Amino acid sequence: MLWGDEDVEDRVRVVIAEDSVLLREGLTRLLTDRGHEVVAGVGDGDALIKTVDDLAREEQLPDVVVADVRMPPTHTDEGVRAAVQLRKSHPGVGVLVLSQYVEERYATELLAGSSRGVGYLLKDRVAEVREFVDAVVRVAQGGTALDPEVVAQLLGRSRKQDVLAGLTPREREVLGLMAEGRTNSAIARQLVVSDGAVEKHVSNIFLKLGLSPSDGDHRRVLAVLTYLKS
């Protein structure tokens, strides 16, 4: 499992932005078969922004947007630019972007704003249906879902920096799994250790990164962003 073993229970409202009609319909089917509502499907970044703005005026904002990084007309960064704009104009809407390859600049740009409700997955993960749908729900609920390949590539850069130098190898491993969106219980299962051991590692990570209890529940996301941006 990439993101833990939580069951998908809460119904969410989704807007899908994908220029491939076949993939857009496939994503719609995956989500509706699991009980979620796809309120709109569009094929480019401008249409995505207009659709979400229109829904906002009707007080029918979606919980999450699922968008391809590259869409018409240039098939470069239209999707991620629309996603970044939506995170600014509608911060309560989760944004999950899909990409064919790991593109560090786009991942970093997406993570540069608010730490809530963001995800970046490779399209190959869509085939892992339960994990993909769980990621959509997690982002809709204000959580994080980052593809392990994205984490691994960004980690290659972070290892050259000093900000994480104080972490032990095990703490780095735990933080890497946190960056994939795993819960403490899922990390414990992956590392074959107790939940208490993971909680101790997480507490040490917060302490070493200078994240105080006053940061509340955001400490986990702040730790992950420190890990990815360093």
CSV table of C-alpha atoms in Angstrom, one decimal:
chain,number,residue,atom,x,y,z
A,1,MET,CA,0.0,0.0,0.0
A,2,LEU,CA,1.3,3.5,-0.8
A,3,TRP,CA,-0.8,5.5,1.5
A,4,GLY,CA,-1.9,3.2,4.3
A,5,ASP,CA,-4.8,0.9,4.8
A,6,GLU,CA,-7.6,3.4,5.6
A,7,ASP,CA,-11.0,2.5,4.0
A,8,VAL,CA,-12.6,5.0,1.7
A,9,GLU,CA,-15.8,5.9,3.4
A,10,ASP,CA,-16.5,9.6,3.0
A,11,ARG,CA,-18.1,10.7,-0.3
A,12,VAL,CA,-16.3,13.6,-2.0
A,13,ARG,CA,-17.2,15.9,-4.9
A,14,VAL,CA,-14.6,15.9,-7.7
A,15,VAL,CA,-13.7,18.0,-10.8
A,16,ILE,CA,-11.5,16.2,-13.3
A,17,ALA,CA,-9.2,18.1,-15.7
A,18,GLU,CA,-7.7,15.8,-18.3
A,19,ASP,CA,-7.5,16.3,-22.1
A,20,SER,CA,-7.5,12.6,-22.9
A,21,VAL,CA,-11.2,11.8,-23.0
A,22,LEU,CA,-10.5,8.1,-22.5
A,23,LEU,CA,-8.5,8.7,-19.3
A,24,ARG,CA,-11.0,11.3,-18.1
A,25,GLU,CA,-13.8,8.9,-18.4
A,26,GLY,CA,-11.7,6.2,-16.8
A,27,LEU,CA,-11.0,8.3,-13.8
A,28,THR,CA,-14.7,9.2,-13.6
A,29,ARG,CA,-15.6,5.6,-13.6
A,30,LEU,CA,-13.1,4.7,-10.9
A,31,LEU,CA,-14.4,7.4,-8.6
A,32,THR,CA,-18.1,6.9,-9.1
A,33,ASP,CA,-17.8,3.2,-8.7
A,34,ARG,CA,-16.4,3.9,-5.2
A,35,GLY,CA,-19.4,6.1,-4.4
A,36,HIS,CA,-17.9,9.6,-5.1
A,37,GLU,CA,-19.4,12.3,-7.2
A,38,VAL,CA,-17.7,13.7,-10.3
A,39,VAL,CA,-19.4,17.0,-10.8
A,40,ALA,CA,-17.5,18.1,-13.9
A,41,GLY,CA,-14.9,16.9,-16.4
A,42,VAL,CA,-12.9,19.3,-18.5
A,43,GLY,CA,-10.0,19.2,-21.0
A,44,ASP,CA,-7.8,22.2,-20.4
A,45,GLY,CA,-6.6,24.5,-17.6
A,46,ASP,CA,-8.8,27.5,-18.6
A,47,ALA,CA,-11.9,25.4,-18.5
A,48,LEU,CA,-10.9,24.0,-15.1
A,49,ILE,CA,-10.6,27.5,-13.6
A,50,LYS,CA,-13.8,28.6,-15.1
A,51,THR,CA,-15.7,25.5,-14.0
A,52,VAL,CA,-14.5,25.8,-10.4
A,53,ASP,CA,-15.2,29.6,-10.4
A,54,ASP,CA,-18.8,28.9,-11.7
A,55,LEU,CA,-19.3,26.3,-9.0
A,56,ALA,CA,-18.1,28.7,-6.3
A,57,ARG,CA,-20.7,31.3,-7.5
A,58,GLU,CA,-23.3,28.6,-7.1
A,59,GLU,CA,-21.9,27.7,-3.7
A,60,GLN,CA,-21.2,24.2,-5.0
A,61,LEU,CA,-17.4,24.1,-4.7
A,62,PRO,CA,-15.9,20.6,-5.2
A,63,ASP,CA,-13.9,19.0,-2.5
A,64,VAL,CA,-11.0,18.2,-4.8
A,65,VAL,CA,-9.7,18.8,-8.3
A,66,VAL,CA,-7.8,16.1,-10.1
A,67,ALA,CA,-5.7,17.6,-12.9
A,68,ASP,CA,-3.2,16.5,-15.4
A,69,VAL,CA,0.1,18.6,-15.3
A,70,ARG,CA,0.2,19.0,-19.0
A,71,MET,CA,-2.9,20.1,-21.0
A,72,PRO,CA,-3.8,22.1,-24.1
A,73,PRO,CA,-2.9,24.3,-25.8
A,74,THR,CA,0.9,23.8,-25.4
A,75,HIS,CA,0.9,20.6,-23.3
A,76,THR,CA,3.6,22.0,-21.0
A,77,ASP,CA,2.4,23.3,-17.6
A,78,GLU,CA,-1.2,24.5,-18.2
A,79,GLY,CA,-2.6,22.0,-15.7
A,80,VAL,CA,-0.2,22.7,-12.8
A,81,ARG,CA,-0.5,26.5,-13.4
A,82,ALA,CA,-4.3,26.2,-13.1
A,83,ALA,CA,-3.9,24.0,-10.0
A,84,VAL,CA,-1.6,26.6,-8.4
A,85,GLN,CA,-4.1,29.4,-9.2
A,86,LEU,CA,-7.0,27.4,-7.7
A,87,ARG,CA,-5.0,26.9,-4.5
A,88,LYS,CA,-4.8,30.6,-4.2
A,89,SER,CA,-8.3,31.5,-5.2
A,90,HIS,CA,-10.1,28.6,-3.6
A,91,PRO,CA,-7.8,27.4,-0.8
A,92,GLY,CA,-10.5,25.1,0.6
A,93,VAL,CA,-10.4,22.9,-2.5
A,94,GLY,CA,-7.9,20.1,-2.5
A,95,VAL,CA,-5.7,19.8,-5.6
A,96,LEU,CA,-4.3,16.5,-6.8
A,97,VAL,CA,-2.1,16.6,-10.0
A,98,LEU,CA,-1.2,13.7,-12.2
A,99,SER,CA,2.0,13.5,-14.2
A,100,GLN,CA,3.5,11.0,-16.7
A,101,TYR,CA,7.0,11.7,-15.2
A,102,VAL,CA,8.5,13.2,-12.1
A,103,GLU,CA,8.8,16.9,-12.8
A,104,GLU,CA,10.6,18.5,-9.8
A,105,ARG,CA,9.8,22.1,-10.8
A,106,TYR,CA,6.1,21.5,-10.9
A,107,ALA,CA,6.1,19.5,-7.7
A,108,THR,CA,8.0,22.2,-5.9
A,109,GLU,CA,5.7,24.9,-7.3
A,110,LEU,CA,2.6,23.1,-6.2
A,111,LEU,CA,4.0,22.5,-2.7
A,112,ALA,CA,5.2,26.1,-2.3
A,113,GLY,CA,1.9,27.5,-1.1
A,114,SER,CA,-0.5,26.2,1.6
A,115,SER,CA,0.4,22.9,3.1
A,116,ARG,CA,-3.1,21.6,3.2
A,117,GLY,CA,-4.9,19.5,0.5
A,118,VAL,CA,-2.3,18.8,-2.0
A,119,GLY,CA,-1.1,15.8,-3.9
A,120,TYR,CA,1.2,14.9,-6.8
A,121,LEU,CA,1.0,11.4,-8.3
A,122,LEU,CA,2.4,9.6,-11.3
A,123,LYS,CA,-0.3,8.4,-13.7
A,124,ASP,CA,0.9,4.8,-13.3
A,125,ARG,CA,-0.6,4.9,-9.8
A,126,VAL,CA,-4.1,5.2,-11.2
A,127,ALA,CA,-3.9,1.5,-12.0
A,128,GLU,CA,-3.7,0.9,-8.2
A,129,VAL,CA,-7.3,1.7,-7.8
A,130,ARG,CA,-7.7,1.7,-4.1
A,131,GLU,CA,-4.6,3.7,-3.4
A,132,PHE,CA,-5.5,6.2,-6.0
A,133,VAL,CA,-9.0,6.7,-4.7
A,134,ASP,CA,-7.7,6.9,-1.1
A,135,ALA,CA,-5.3,9.6,-2.2
A,136,VAL,CA,-8.2,11.6,-3.8
A,137,VAL,CA,-10.1,11.4,-0.5
A,138,ARG,CA,-7.1,12.3,1.6
A,139,VAL,CA,-6.4,15.4,-0.5
A,140,ALA,CA,-10.1,16.3,-0.4
A,141,GLN,CA,-10.0,16.2,3.4
A,142,GLY,CA,-7.0,18.5,3.6
A,143,GLY,CA,-4.3,15.8,3.7
A,144,THR,CA,-1.3,15.1,1.5
A,145,ALA,CA,-0.6,12.4,-1.1
A,146,LEU,CA,2.8,12.4,-2.7
A,147,ASP,CA,4.0,9.7,-5.0
A,148,PRO,CA,7.0,7.7,-3.7
A,149,GLU,CA,8.9,8.4,-7.0
A,150,VAL,CA,8.4,12.1,-6.5
A,151,VAL,CA,9.6,11.9,-2.9
A,152,ALA,CA,12.6,9.8,-3.9
A,153,GLN,CA,13.7,12.2,-6.7
A,154,LEU,CA,13.4,15.3,-4.4
A,155,LEU,CA,15.1,13.4,-1.6
A,156,GLY,CA,18.2,13.0,-3.9
A,157,ARG,CA,18.5,16.7,-3.8
A,158,SER,CA,17.8,17.1,-0.1
A,159,ARG,CA,20.5,14.7,1.0
A,160,LYS,CA,23.1,17.3,-0.1
A,161,GLN,CA,21.7,19.8,2.3
A,162,ASP,CA,22.3,20.3,6.1
A,163,VAL,CA,18.8,20.9,7.3
A,164,LEU,CA,18.1,17.2,7.8
A,165,ALA,CA,21.7,16.4,8.9
A,166,GLY,CA,20.6,16.0,12.5
A,167,LEU,CA,18.2,13.2,11.8
A,168,THR,CA,19.3,9.6,12.3
A,169,PRO,CA,19.0,7.2,9.4
A,170,ARG,CA,15.8,5.7,10.9
A,171,GLU,CA,14.3,9.1,11.4
A,172,ARG,CA,15.0,10.0,7.8
A,173,GLU,CA,13.3,6.7,6.8
A,174,VAL,CA,10.3,7.6,8.9
A,175,LEU,CA,10.1,11.1,7.4
A,176,GLY,CA,10.4,9.7,3.9
A,177,LEU,CA,7.4,7.4,4.6
A,178,MET,CA,5.5,10.4,6.1
A,179,ALA,CA,6.2,12.2,2.8
A,180,GLU,CA,4.4,9.5,1.0
A,181,GLY,CA,1.3,10.3,3.1
A,182,ARG,CA,1.5,7.2,5.3
A,183,THR,CA,0.0,7.2,8.8
A,184,ASN,CA,2.0,6.3,11.9
A,185,SER,CA,0.3,2.9,11.9
A,186,ALA,CA,1.1,2.3,8.2
A,187,ILE,CA,4.7,3.3,8.9
A,188,ALA,CA,4.9,0.9,11.8
A,189,ARG,CA,3.7,-2.0,9.6
A,190,GLN,CA,6.2,-1.0,6.8
A,191,LEU,CA,9.2,-0.9,9.2
A,192,VAL,CA,7.9,-3.8,11.3
A,193,VAL,CA,8.1,-1.8,14.6
A,194,SER,CA,5.5,-0.8,17.2
A,195,ASP,CA,3.3,2.3,16.8
A,196,GLY,CA,5.0,3.7,19.9
A,197,ALA,CA,8.4,3.4,18.3
A,198,VAL,CA,7.1,5.4,15.3
A,199,GLU,CA,5.5,8.0,17.5
A,200,LYS,CA,8.9,8.5,19.3
A,201,HIS,CA,10.7,8.9,16.0
A,202,VAL,CA,8.1,11.4,14.8
A,203,SER,CA,8.4,13.4,18.0
A,204,ASN,CA,12.2,13.5,17.6
A,205,ILE,CA,11.8,14.6,14.0
A,206,PHE,CA,9.5,17.5,15.0
A,207,LEU,CA,12.0,18.5,17.8
A,208,LYS,CA,15.1,18.4,15.5
A,209,LEU,CA,13.3,20.4,12.8
A,210,GLY,CA,12.3,23.0,15.3
A,211,LEU,CA,8.5,22.4,15.0
A,212,SER,CA,6.9,23.2,18.3
A,213,PRO,CA,3.6,21.8,19.7
A,214,SER,CA,2.1,25.2,19.0
A,215,ASP,CA,2.2,24.3,15.3
A,216,GLY,CA,-0.5,21.7,16.1
A,217,ASP,CA,-1.6,19.1,13.5
A,218,HIS,CA,0.3,21.1,10.8
A,219,ARG,CA,3.7,19.9,12.2
A,220,ARG,CA,3.4,16.7,10.1
A,221,VAL,CA,2.9,18.5,6.8
A,222,LEU,CA,5.5,21.2,7.7
A,223,ALA,CA,8.0,18.4,8.4
A,224,VAL,CA,7.3,16.8,5.0
A,225,LEU,CA,7.6,20.2,3.2
A,226,THR,CA,10.9,20.8,5.0
A,227,TYR,CA,12.1,17.4,3.8
A,228,LEU,CA,11.0,18.1,0.2
A,229,LYS,CA,12.2,21.7,-0.1
A,230,SER,CA,15.6,21.3,1.6
